[in-house]
Tab-separated table of C-alpha atoms in Angstrom:
chain	number	residue	atom	x	y	z
A	1	MET	CA	-143.792	-17.639	93.840
A	2	THR	CA	-145.324	-21.248	94.676
A	3	HIS	CA	-148.327	-21.803	96.513
A	4	PRO	CA	-149.525	-24.542	99.039
A	5	PRO	CA	-151.991	-27.175	97.486
A	6	GLN	CA	-155.740	-27.597	98.417
A	7	ILE	CA	-156.129	-30.001	100.908
A	8	LYS	CA	-158.884	-32.575	100.595
A	9	VAL	CA	-161.252	-33.161	104.032
A	10	PRO	CA	-164.196	-35.755	104.435
A	11	ALA	CA	-167.306	-33.710	104.807
A	12	THR	CA	-171.215	-34.363	103.956
A	13	TYR	CA	-173.407	-31.705	102.476
A	14	MET	CA	-177.371	-32.087	104.162
A	15	ARG	CA	-180.140	-30.471	104.501
A	16	GLY	CA	-181.982	-30.309	107.570
A	17	GLY	CA	-185.420	-28.610	107.887
A	18	THR	CA	-185.122	-25.741	106.288
A	19	SER	CA	-182.064	-25.207	106.873
A	20	LYS	CA	-178.193	-26.721	104.679
A	21	GLY	CA	-175.011	-27.056	106.148
A	22	VAL	CA	-171.722	-28.742	105.549
A	23	PHE	CA	-171.131	-31.472	108.573
A	24	PHE	CA	-167.985	-33.023	109.429
A	25	ARG	CA	-166.673	-35.946	111.530
A	26	LEU	CA	-164.410	-34.587	114.433
A	27	GLN	CA	-161.602	-37.342	113.464
A	28	ASP	CA	-161.957	-36.139	110.253
A	29	LEU	CA	-160.803	-32.647	110.515
A	30	PRO	CA	-157.118	-31.427	110.089
A	31	GLU	CA	-155.378	-32.013	113.572
A	32	PRO	CA	-154.893	-28.352	114.556
A	33	ALA	CA	-158.999	-27.636	113.876
A	34	GLN	CA	-159.722	-30.605	115.625
A	35	VAL	CA	-159.716	-28.272	118.931
A	36	PRO	CA	-161.622	-24.813	118.971
A	37	GLY	CA	-159.908	-22.109	118.293
A	38	GLN	CA	-158.902	-19.891	115.342
A	39	PRO	CA	-157.320	-22.478	112.784
A	40	ARG	CA	-160.886	-24.189	113.315
A	41	ASP	CA	-163.231	-21.419	112.611
A	42	ASN	CA	-160.324	-20.251	109.704
A	43	LEU	CA	-160.982	-23.548	108.052
A	44	LEU	CA	-164.738	-23.432	108.600
A	45	LEU	CA	-164.655	-19.562	106.889
A	46	ARG	CA	-163.023	-21.045	103.812
A	47	VAL	CA	-165.279	-24.064	103.513
A	48	ILE	CA	-168.338	-21.742	103.489
A	49	GLY	CA	-166.904	-18.731	101.716
A	50	SER	CA	-166.585	-16.117	103.786
A	51	PRO	CA	-166.331	-13.189	104.793
A	52	ASP	CA	-167.321	-12.369	101.196
A	53	PRO	CA	-167.971	-8.420	100.657
A	54	TYR	CA	-169.884	-9.384	97.748
A	55	ASP	CA	-172.419	-11.463	99.897
A	56	LYS	CA	-172.392	-14.165	97.520
A	57	GLN	CA	-170.257	-16.746	98.997
A	58	THR	CA	-169.594	-17.618	95.659
A	59	ASP	CA	-166.251	-19.218	96.296
A	60	GLY	CA	-167.437	-21.594	99.204
A	61	MET	CA	-170.515	-24.211	99.573
A	62	GLY	CA	-172.256	-21.740	101.230
A	63	GLY	CA	-175.483	-20.144	99.838
A	64	ALA	CA	-175.342	-16.404	101.070
A	65	THR	CA	-178.320	-16.970	103.357
A	66	SER	CA	-178.449	-17.471	107.183
A	67	SER	CA	-180.063	-20.743	106.458
A	68	THR	CA	-177.072	-21.969	104.065
A	69	SER	CA	-174.303	-20.798	105.897
A	70	LYS	CA	-173.550	-23.079	108.188
A	71	THR	CA	-171.224	-25.919	109.458
A	72	VAL	CA	-171.582	-28.570	111.933
A	73	ILE	CA	-168.993	-30.843	113.719
A	74	LEU	CA	-170.208	-34.199	115.073
A	75	SER	CA	-168.283	-37.199	117.456
A	76	LYS	CA	-169.103	-40.185	119.414
A	77	SER	CA	-170.617	-38.640	122.804
A	78	GLU	CA	-168.295	-38.363	125.880
A	79	GLN	CA	-171.546	-37.808	127.595
A	80	PRO	CA	-173.216	-40.716	129.340
A	81	ASP	CA	-176.293	-41.926	128.028
A	82	HIS	CA	-175.603	-40.022	124.595
A	83	ASP	CA	-175.213	-41.353	120.997
A	84	VAL	CA	-173.234	-38.152	119.914
A	85	ASP	CA	-172.050	-34.477	120.614
A	86	TYR	CA	-173.438	-31.999	118.063
A	87	LEU	CA	-171.634	-28.740	117.871
A	88	PHE	CA	-172.530	-25.922	115.145
A	89	GLY	CA	-170.960	-22.934	114.119
A	90	GLN	CA	-173.157	-20.336	112.304
A	91	VAL	CA	-170.921	-18.732	109.934
A	92	SER	CA	-171.208	-14.838	109.120
A	93	ILE	CA	-171.447	-14.005	105.296
A	94	ASP	CA	-169.578	-10.704	105.351
A	95	LYS	CA	-167.353	-10.998	108.647
A	96	PRO	CA	-164.516	-13.517	109.456
A	97	PHE	CA	-166.562	-14.656	112.315
A	98	VAL	CA	-168.315	-17.988	113.204
A	99	ASP	CA	-170.741	-17.713	116.066
A	100	TRP	CA	-170.856	-20.673	118.312
A	101	SER	CA	-173.064	-18.917	120.815
A	102	GLY	CA	-176.343	-21.240	120.161
A	103	ASN	CA	-177.910	-24.210	118.575
A	104	CYS	CA	-179.679	-24.668	115.042
A	105	GLY	CA	-182.917	-26.603	115.391
A	106	ASN	CA	-183.158	-27.530	111.687
A	107	LEU	CA	-179.994	-29.038	111.269
A	108	THR	CA	-180.506	-30.967	114.367
A	109	ALA	CA	-183.355	-33.145	112.077
A	110	ALA	CA	-179.553	-34.386	109.755
A	111	VAL	CA	-177.936	-34.999	112.933
A	112	GLY	CA	-179.436	-38.266	114.174
A	113	ALA	CA	-179.370	-39.742	110.294
A	114	PHE	CA	-175.274	-38.248	110.078
A	115	ALA	CA	-174.484	-40.371	113.436
A	116	ILE	CA	-176.227	-43.497	111.995
A	117	ASN	CA	-174.229	-43.329	109.107
A	118	SER	CA	-171.028	-42.215	110.632
A	119	GLY	CA	-171.531	-45.351	113.491
A	120	PHE	CA	-171.955	-43.056	116.516
A	121	VAL	CA	-174.877	-45.412	117.245
A	122	ALA	CA	-174.277	-48.690	118.598
A	123	ALA	CA	-175.501	-51.283	115.447
A	124	GLU	CA	-177.803	-53.269	118.261
A	125	ARG	CA	-179.540	-49.794	118.716
A	126	ILE	CA	-180.586	-49.729	114.926
A	127	PRO	CA	-183.655	-51.607	113.963
A	128	GLU	CA	-183.667	-53.538	110.478
A	129	ASN	CA	-187.118	-51.570	110.257
A	130	GLY	CA	-188.677	-48.880	112.558
A	131	ILE	CA	-187.396	-46.175	114.426
A	132	CYS	CA	-183.754	-45.290	115.882
A	133	THR	CA	-184.291	-43.385	118.771
A	134	VAL	CA	-180.483	-40.914	118.687
A	135	ARG	CA	-179.830	-38.967	121.999
A	136	ILE	CA	-178.100	-36.248	120.704
A	137	TRP	CA	-175.766	-33.881	123.299
A	138	GLN	CA	-176.014	-30.540	122.123
A	139	ALA	CA	-172.668	-28.976	122.703
A	140	ASN	CA	-173.472	-25.345	122.089
A	141	ILE	CA	-176.352	-25.192	124.722
A	142	LYS	CA	-175.256	-28.495	126.705
A	143	LYS	CA	-178.692	-30.181	126.497
A	144	THR	CA	-180.131	-33.213	125.367
A	145	ILE	CA	-182.166	-33.506	122.129
A	146	VAL	CA	-183.834	-36.706	121.366
A	147	ALA	CA	-184.254	-37.590	117.072
A	148	HIS	CA	-186.649	-40.099	116.082
A	149	VAL	CA	-184.920	-41.493	113.171
A	150	PRO	CA	-186.712	-43.847	110.587
A	151	VAL	CA	-185.141	-46.797	109.539
A	152	THR	CA	-185.553	-49.192	106.311
A	153	ASN	CA	-183.542	-52.334	105.676
A	154	GLY	CA	-181.303	-51.243	108.211
A	155	GLU	CA	-180.452	-47.994	106.498
A	156	VAL	CA	-181.457	-44.452	107.228
A	157	GLN	CA	-184.983	-43.701	105.431
A	158	GLU	CA	-184.807	-40.298	103.965
A	159	THR	CA	-187.330	-40.163	101.016
A	160	GLY	CA	-191.213	-40.265	102.308
A	161	ASP	CA	-194.482	-37.633	101.952
A	162	PHE	CA	-193.708	-35.695	104.798
A	163	GLU	CA	-194.254	-32.308	103.778
A	164	LEU	CA	-192.644	-29.087	105.135
A	165	ASP	CA	-193.669	-25.772	104.313
A	166	GLY	CA	-190.420	-23.941	103.101
A	167	VAL	CA	-188.989	-27.204	101.586
A	168	THR	CA	-190.008	-27.808	97.953
A	169	PHE	CA	-189.952	-31.627	97.927
A	170	PRO	CA	-191.356	-33.969	100.111
A	171	ALA	CA	-189.278	-36.633	102.707
A	172	ALA	CA	-189.314	-38.907	105.363
A	173	GLU	CA	-190.485	-37.330	108.461
A	174	VAL	CA	-188.346	-37.005	111.652
A	175	GLN	CA	-189.491	-36.198	114.958
A	176	ILE	CA	-187.232	-34.151	117.213
A	177	GLU	CA	-187.607	-33.511	121.087
A	178	PHE	CA	-185.862	-30.993	122.835
A	179	MET	CA	-185.743	-31.598	126.291
A	180	ASP	CA	-185.565	-29.148	129.084
A	181	PRO	CA	-184.817	-26.656	126.032
A	182	ALA	CA	-184.530	-23.304	128.730
A	183	ASP	CA	-181.296	-22.022	129.729
A	184	GLY	CA	-179.716	-24.324	132.428
A	185	GLU	CA	-177.576	-21.346	133.677
A	186	GLY	CA	-180.112	-19.117	134.268
A	187	ALA	CA	-183.780	-18.364	134.111
A	188	MET	CA	-186.376	-19.505	131.481
A	189	PHE	CA	-187.236	-15.659	131.754
A	190	PRO	CA	-183.971	-13.877	132.057
A	191	THR	CA	-185.784	-10.448	133.480
A	192	GLY	CA	-188.055	-12.237	135.924
A	193	ASN	CA	-191.101	-11.082	133.730
A	194	LEU	CA	-193.369	-12.332	130.967
A	195	VAL	CA	-193.667	-9.325	129.308
A	196	ASP	CA	-191.125	-6.175	129.671
A	197	GLU	CA	-191.267	-2.473	128.614
A	198	LEU	CA	-188.153	-2.554	126.768
A	199	GLU	CA	-186.400	1.018	125.607
A	200	VAL	CA	-185.401	1.217	122.594
A	201	PRO	CA	-183.929	4.627	121.534
A	202	GLY	CA	-185.268	6.023	118.097
A	203	VAL	CA	-188.048	2.996	118.177
A	204	GLY	CA	-189.842	3.796	121.567
A	205	THR	CA	-190.513	1.774	124.397
A	206	LEU	CA	-191.882	-1.733	123.029
A	207	LYS	CA	-193.737	-4.329	124.938
A	208	ALA	CA	-191.383	-7.544	124.818
A	209	THR	CA	-191.320	-11.124	125.911
A	210	MET	CA	-187.555	-12.313	126.222
A	211	ILE	CA	-187.051	-15.637	127.044
A	212	ASN	CA	-184.223	-18.693	126.630
A	213	ALA	CA	-185.874	-21.377	125.644
A	214	GLY	CA	-184.383	-23.239	122.528
A	215	ILE	CA	-182.731	-20.237	121.646
A	216	PRO	CA	-182.763	-16.803	123.412
A	217	THR	CA	-185.140	-14.891	121.678
A	218	ILE	CA	-186.955	-11.658	121.962
A	219	PHE	CA	-190.606	-11.533	120.775
A	220	VAL	CA	-192.363	-7.817	120.091
A	221	ASN	CA	-195.916	-7.355	118.891
A	222	ALA	CA	-196.168	-6.160	115.160
A	223	GLU	CA	-198.363	-3.437	115.314
A	224	GLU	CA	-196.118	-2.159	117.870
A	225	ILE	CA	-193.579	-1.631	114.980
A	226	GLY	CA	-195.845	-0.863	112.328
A	227	TYR	CA	-195.945	-4.225	110.712
A	228	GLU	CA	-199.197	-6.838	110.109
A	229	GLY	CA	-197.301	-9.989	110.829
A	230	THR	CA	-197.939	-11.182	107.313
A	231	GLU	CA	-194.743	-9.899	106.155
A	232	LEU	CA	-192.427	-11.580	103.614
A	233	GLN	CA	-188.503	-11.331	102.836
A	234	GLU	CA	-189.072	-8.660	100.500
A	235	ALA	CA	-190.610	-6.414	102.686
A	236	ILE	CA	-188.062	-6.406	105.397
A	237	ASN	CA	-184.739	-7.183	103.799
A	238	GLY	CA	-184.816	-4.885	101.447
A	239	ASP	CA	-185.227	-2.019	103.803
A	240	ASP	CA	-182.259	-0.977	105.184
A	241	LYS	CA	-184.023	1.530	108.108
A	242	ALA	CA	-186.024	-1.591	109.036
A	243	LEU	CA	-182.859	-3.578	109.739
A	244	ALA	CA	-181.557	-1.215	111.362
A	245	MET	CA	-184.399	-0.857	113.962
A	246	PHE	CA	-184.537	-4.840	114.531
A	247	GLU	CA	-180.898	-4.756	115.147
A	248	THR	CA	-181.527	-1.673	117.658
A	249	ILE	CA	-184.100	-3.770	118.978
A	250	ARG	CA	-181.971	-6.969	119.402
A	251	ALA	CA	-178.856	-5.437	120.666
A	252	HIS	CA	-180.981	-3.651	123.508
A	253	GLY	CA	-182.724	-6.953	124.388
A	254	ALA	CA	-179.605	-8.805	124.661
A	255	VAL	CA	-178.399	-6.277	127.332
A	256	LYS	CA	-181.520	-6.816	129.064
A	257	MET	CA	-181.322	-10.358	129.205
A	258	GLY	CA	-177.685	-10.130	130.555
A	259	LEU	CA	-176.136	-11.667	127.381
A	260	ILE	CA	-173.828	-9.007	126.584
A	261	ASP	CA	-173.016	-6.413	128.605
A	262	LYS	CA	-173.164	-3.379	126.123
A	263	VAL	CA	-175.163	-2.708	122.814
A	264	GLU	CA	-172.051	-2.574	121.089
A	265	ASP	CA	-171.155	-6.137	121.947
A	266	ALA	CA	-174.101	-7.485	119.945
A	267	ALA	CA	-172.023	-6.776	116.494
A	268	GLY	CA	-169.987	-9.877	117.848
A	269	ARG	CA	-173.047	-12.049	118.808
A	270	GLN	CA	-174.715	-12.617	115.140
A	271	HIS	CA	-176.320	-15.784	115.979
A	272	THR	CA	-178.387	-14.916	119.635
A	273	PRO	CA	-180.431	-13.581	120.716
A	274	LYS	CA	-182.511	-13.740	117.954
A	275	VAL	CA	-185.953	-11.139	117.592
A	276	ALA	CA	-189.278	-11.678	116.323
A	277	PHE	CA	-192.876	-10.061	116.024
A	278	VAL	CA	-196.050	-11.624	116.649
A	279	ALA	CA	-199.837	-11.080	115.277
A	280	PRO	CA	-202.933	-12.610	115.923
A	281	SER	CA	-204.084	-14.696	112.972
A	282	LYS	CA	-205.511	-13.705	109.652
A	283	ASP	CA	-205.150	-14.864	106.174
A	284	TYR	CA	-202.026	-14.169	103.647
A	285	ALA	CA	-200.232	-15.834	100.644
A	286	ALA	CA	-196.697	-17.338	101.557
A	287	SER	CA	-193.856	-17.104	99.592
A	288	SER	CA	-194.904	-19.709	97.669
A	289	GLY	CA	-198.255	-18.529	96.792
A	290	LYS	CA	-200.044	-21.102	98.719
A	291	GLU	CA	-202.817	-19.205	100.591
A	292	VAL	CA	-202.758	-19.583	104.130
A	293	VAL	CA	-206.098	-19.245	106.061
A	294	ALA	CA	-206.844	-17.356	109.357
A	295	ALA	CA	-208.467	-20.270	110.643
A	296	ASP	CA	-205.733	-23.148	110.385
A	297	ILE	CA	-203.638	-20.967	112.504
A	298	ASP	CA	-202.998	-19.656	115.811
A	299	LEU	CA	-200.988	-16.712	115.309
A	300	LEU	CA	-198.583	-15.129	112.543
A	301	VAL	CA	-194.528	-15.023	113.522
A	302	ARG	CA	-192.049	-13.510	111.567
A	303	ALA	CA	-188.293	-14.011	112.991
A	304	LEU	CA	-185.037	-12.528	111.891
A	305	SER	CA	-181.638	-14.555	111.622
A	306	MET	CA	-178.036	-12.891	111.082
A	307	GLY	CA	-179.802	-9.480	110.796
A	308	LYS	CA	-182.205	-10.796	107.989
A	309	LEU	CA	-186.158	-12.039	107.978
A	310	HIS	CA	-186.140	-15.863	107.445
A	311	HIS	CA	-187.661	-17.307	104.919
A	312	ALA	CA	-189.266	-19.622	106.650
A	313	MET	CA	-188.374	-20.260	110.550
A	314	MET	CA	-185.496	-21.325	112.727
A	315	GLY	CA	-185.637	-24.527	114.240
A	316	THR	CA	-184.943	-23.209	117.698
A	317	ALA	CA	-186.820	-20.079	117.577
A	318	ALA	CA	-189.947	-22.510	116.974
A	319	VAL	CA	-189.134	-24.117	120.208
A	320	ALA	CA	-188.824	-20.790	121.511
A	321	ILE	CA	-192.602	-19.755	119.974
A	322	GLY	CA	-193.819	-23.142	121.223
A	323	THR	CA	-192.849	-22.672	124.830
A	324	ALA	CA	-193.667	-19.075	125.043
A	325	ALA	CA	-197.208	-20.103	123.583
A	326	ALA	CA	-197.514	-22.771	126.276
A	327	ILE	CA	-197.398	-20.175	129.135
A	328	PRO	CA	-200.405	-17.426	130.146
A	329	GLY	CA	-199.505	-14.189	129.366
A	330	THR	CA	-197.039	-13.870	127.074
A	331	LEU	CA	-196.821	-11.730	124.412
A	332	VAL	CA	-196.893	-14.994	122.183
A	333	ASN	CA	-199.339	-16.749	123.870
A	334	LEU	CA	-201.566	-13.853	123.807
A	335	ALA	CA	-201.355	-13.437	119.760
A	336	ALA	CA	-202.421	-16.858	119.644
A	337	GLY	CA	-205.266	-15.807	121.754
A	338	GLY	CA	-204.556	-16.366	125.404
A	339	GLY	CA	-204.874	-19.582	127.885
A	340	GLU	CA	-203.165	-22.629	128.256
A	341	ARG	CA	-202.220	-24.751	125.133
A	342	ASN	CA	-199.759	-27.514	124.835
A	343	ALA	CA	-199.208	-26.960	121.025
A	344	VAL	CA	-199.446	-24.057	118.872
A	345	THR	CA	-199.727	-23.978	115.022
A	346	PHE	CA	-198.287	-20.461	113.574
A	347	GLY	CA	-197.766	-18.989	109.946
A	348	HIS	CA	-194.471	-17.967	108.728
A	349	PRO	CA	-193.108	-16.574	105.745
A	350	SER	CA	-192.886	-19.947	103.770
A	351	GLY	CA	-196.599	-21.197	105.317
A	352	THR	CA	-196.934	-22.998	108.540
A	353	LEU	CA	-195.348	-24.722	111.249
A	354	ARG	CA	-196.810	-26.616	114.284
A	355	VAL	CA	-194.916	-27.195	117.267
A	356	GLY	CA	-195.753	-28.542	121.036
A	357	ALA	CA	-194.339	-27.858	124.276
A	358	GLU	CA	-194.587	-28.550	127.835
A	359	ALA	CA	-193.985	-25.814	130.782
A	360	GLU	CA	-194.822	-25.953	134.423
A	361	VAL	CA	-194.042	-23.892	137.329
A	362	VAL	CA	-191.594	-24.565	140.076
A	363	ASN	CA	-190.588	-23.158	142.917
A	364	GLY	CA	-192.372	-19.989	141.481
A	365	GLN	CA	-190.691	-19.908	138.093
A	366	TRP	CA	-191.628	-21.307	134.944
A	367	ILE	CA	-189.948	-24.276	133.176
A	368	ALA	CA	-189.627	-25.765	129.919
A	369	THR	CA	-189.763	-30.011	129.906
A	370	LYS	CA	-189.781	-30.775	126.219
A	371	ALA	CA	-190.410	-29.464	122.876
A	372	ILE	CA	-191.647	-31.410	119.931
A	373	MET	CA	-191.145	-30.571	116.138
A	374	SER	CA	-191.133	-32.815	112.821
A	375	ARG	CA	-188.617	-31.608	110.163
A	376	SER	CA	-187.095	-33.983	107.901
A	377	ALA	CA	-183.457	-34.280	105.912
A	378	ARG	CA	-181.572	-36.000	103.578
A	379	ILE	CA	-177.975	-36.119	102.421
A	380	LEU	CA	-177.538	-33.839	99.224
A	381	MET	CA	-173.795	-34.900	98.525
A	382	GLU	CA	-170.679	-36.555	100.159
A	383	GLY	CA	-167.387	-36.554	99.850
A	384	ARG	CA	-164.427	-34.514	100.470
A	385	VAL	CA	-164.457	-30.874	100.447
A	386	ARG	CA	-161.299	-28.893	99.135
A	387	VAL	CA	-160.158	-25.959	100.566
A	388	PRO	CA	-156.332	-23.985	100.501
A	389	GLY	CA	-154.010	-25.788	102.764
A	390	ALA	CA	-152.725	-22.116	103.914
A	391	CYS	CA	-156.269	-21.153	105.110
A	392	PHE	CA	-156.125	-22.291	108.277
């Protein structure tokens, strides 16, 4: 029996924020994968090493966590006044499924650099030394993101002294602006309320802030579900009962937000919505051993991604946190002490993160105008990734 050989696809392996992913230029993909559909999904699944019943992704580029099972496809933008179109695929680890329903805020930090290196940004707009502003069209959620990428001697500056909790080594700072981050097709608060009573069978009736800014997110109070807000990954990810509870909350919240029609549909929409729990600030030790002091943060937030507690914080969820914190009366705002604010520093399992946001009431509804945070990014490897030719 003969088997088709492997094919080689140009690719770049990049860290963006606290995530890693395999980046492709659209024109470099095999022709069947240059358009949405099963051939594209099959290719990306095989690149990452999914589905893997062992949950290791040993036979692919994935790292067997939600933060490292990611793919990005970039192309010259078809939108006016934008440089690059950014499409993100969250690859399931144990199922043959690529979720295209949301953005990855962390990998956004790497998109600007990749766009510059790939020739998607006009040469005359790249300074010899300074900051290059890259306008990104986020194709999953149809929103504009602006990345401010440092440039030295005409090339992207990746090394630096900016430290990001959840990333071991310092690098150059990349400021990201998420413009009008709320859902453009509906209200930022889909239920019309800043706080809802969310009925969750087997759990109870929980206060919940359900917001669509950055990424659809369901916030609940830590104390209502038996937590303090200082938990690290091992406290939740090894507890099957806890994970099932969070998935039940997520599914019922998704129905309430109008994202799915029935709770059973949540299994086919793993990337969104996110579920997170909040608590007032208190001292705790981060996963690195670093002591986080209550006086240095406004609140505590823990969030789940793809069914597991995230090791730090998803970038898009940070946008949701910052936006909700800016709106008096949300659970996030109340956990931070209430009142008006345009920035918040929160504690997460790996340390702390500051995010700024601007929100205002227009025609009786809250809208978000901008959210800002700083991340870092760098190329880990570039060349060609190989996959069996029969995979798609």
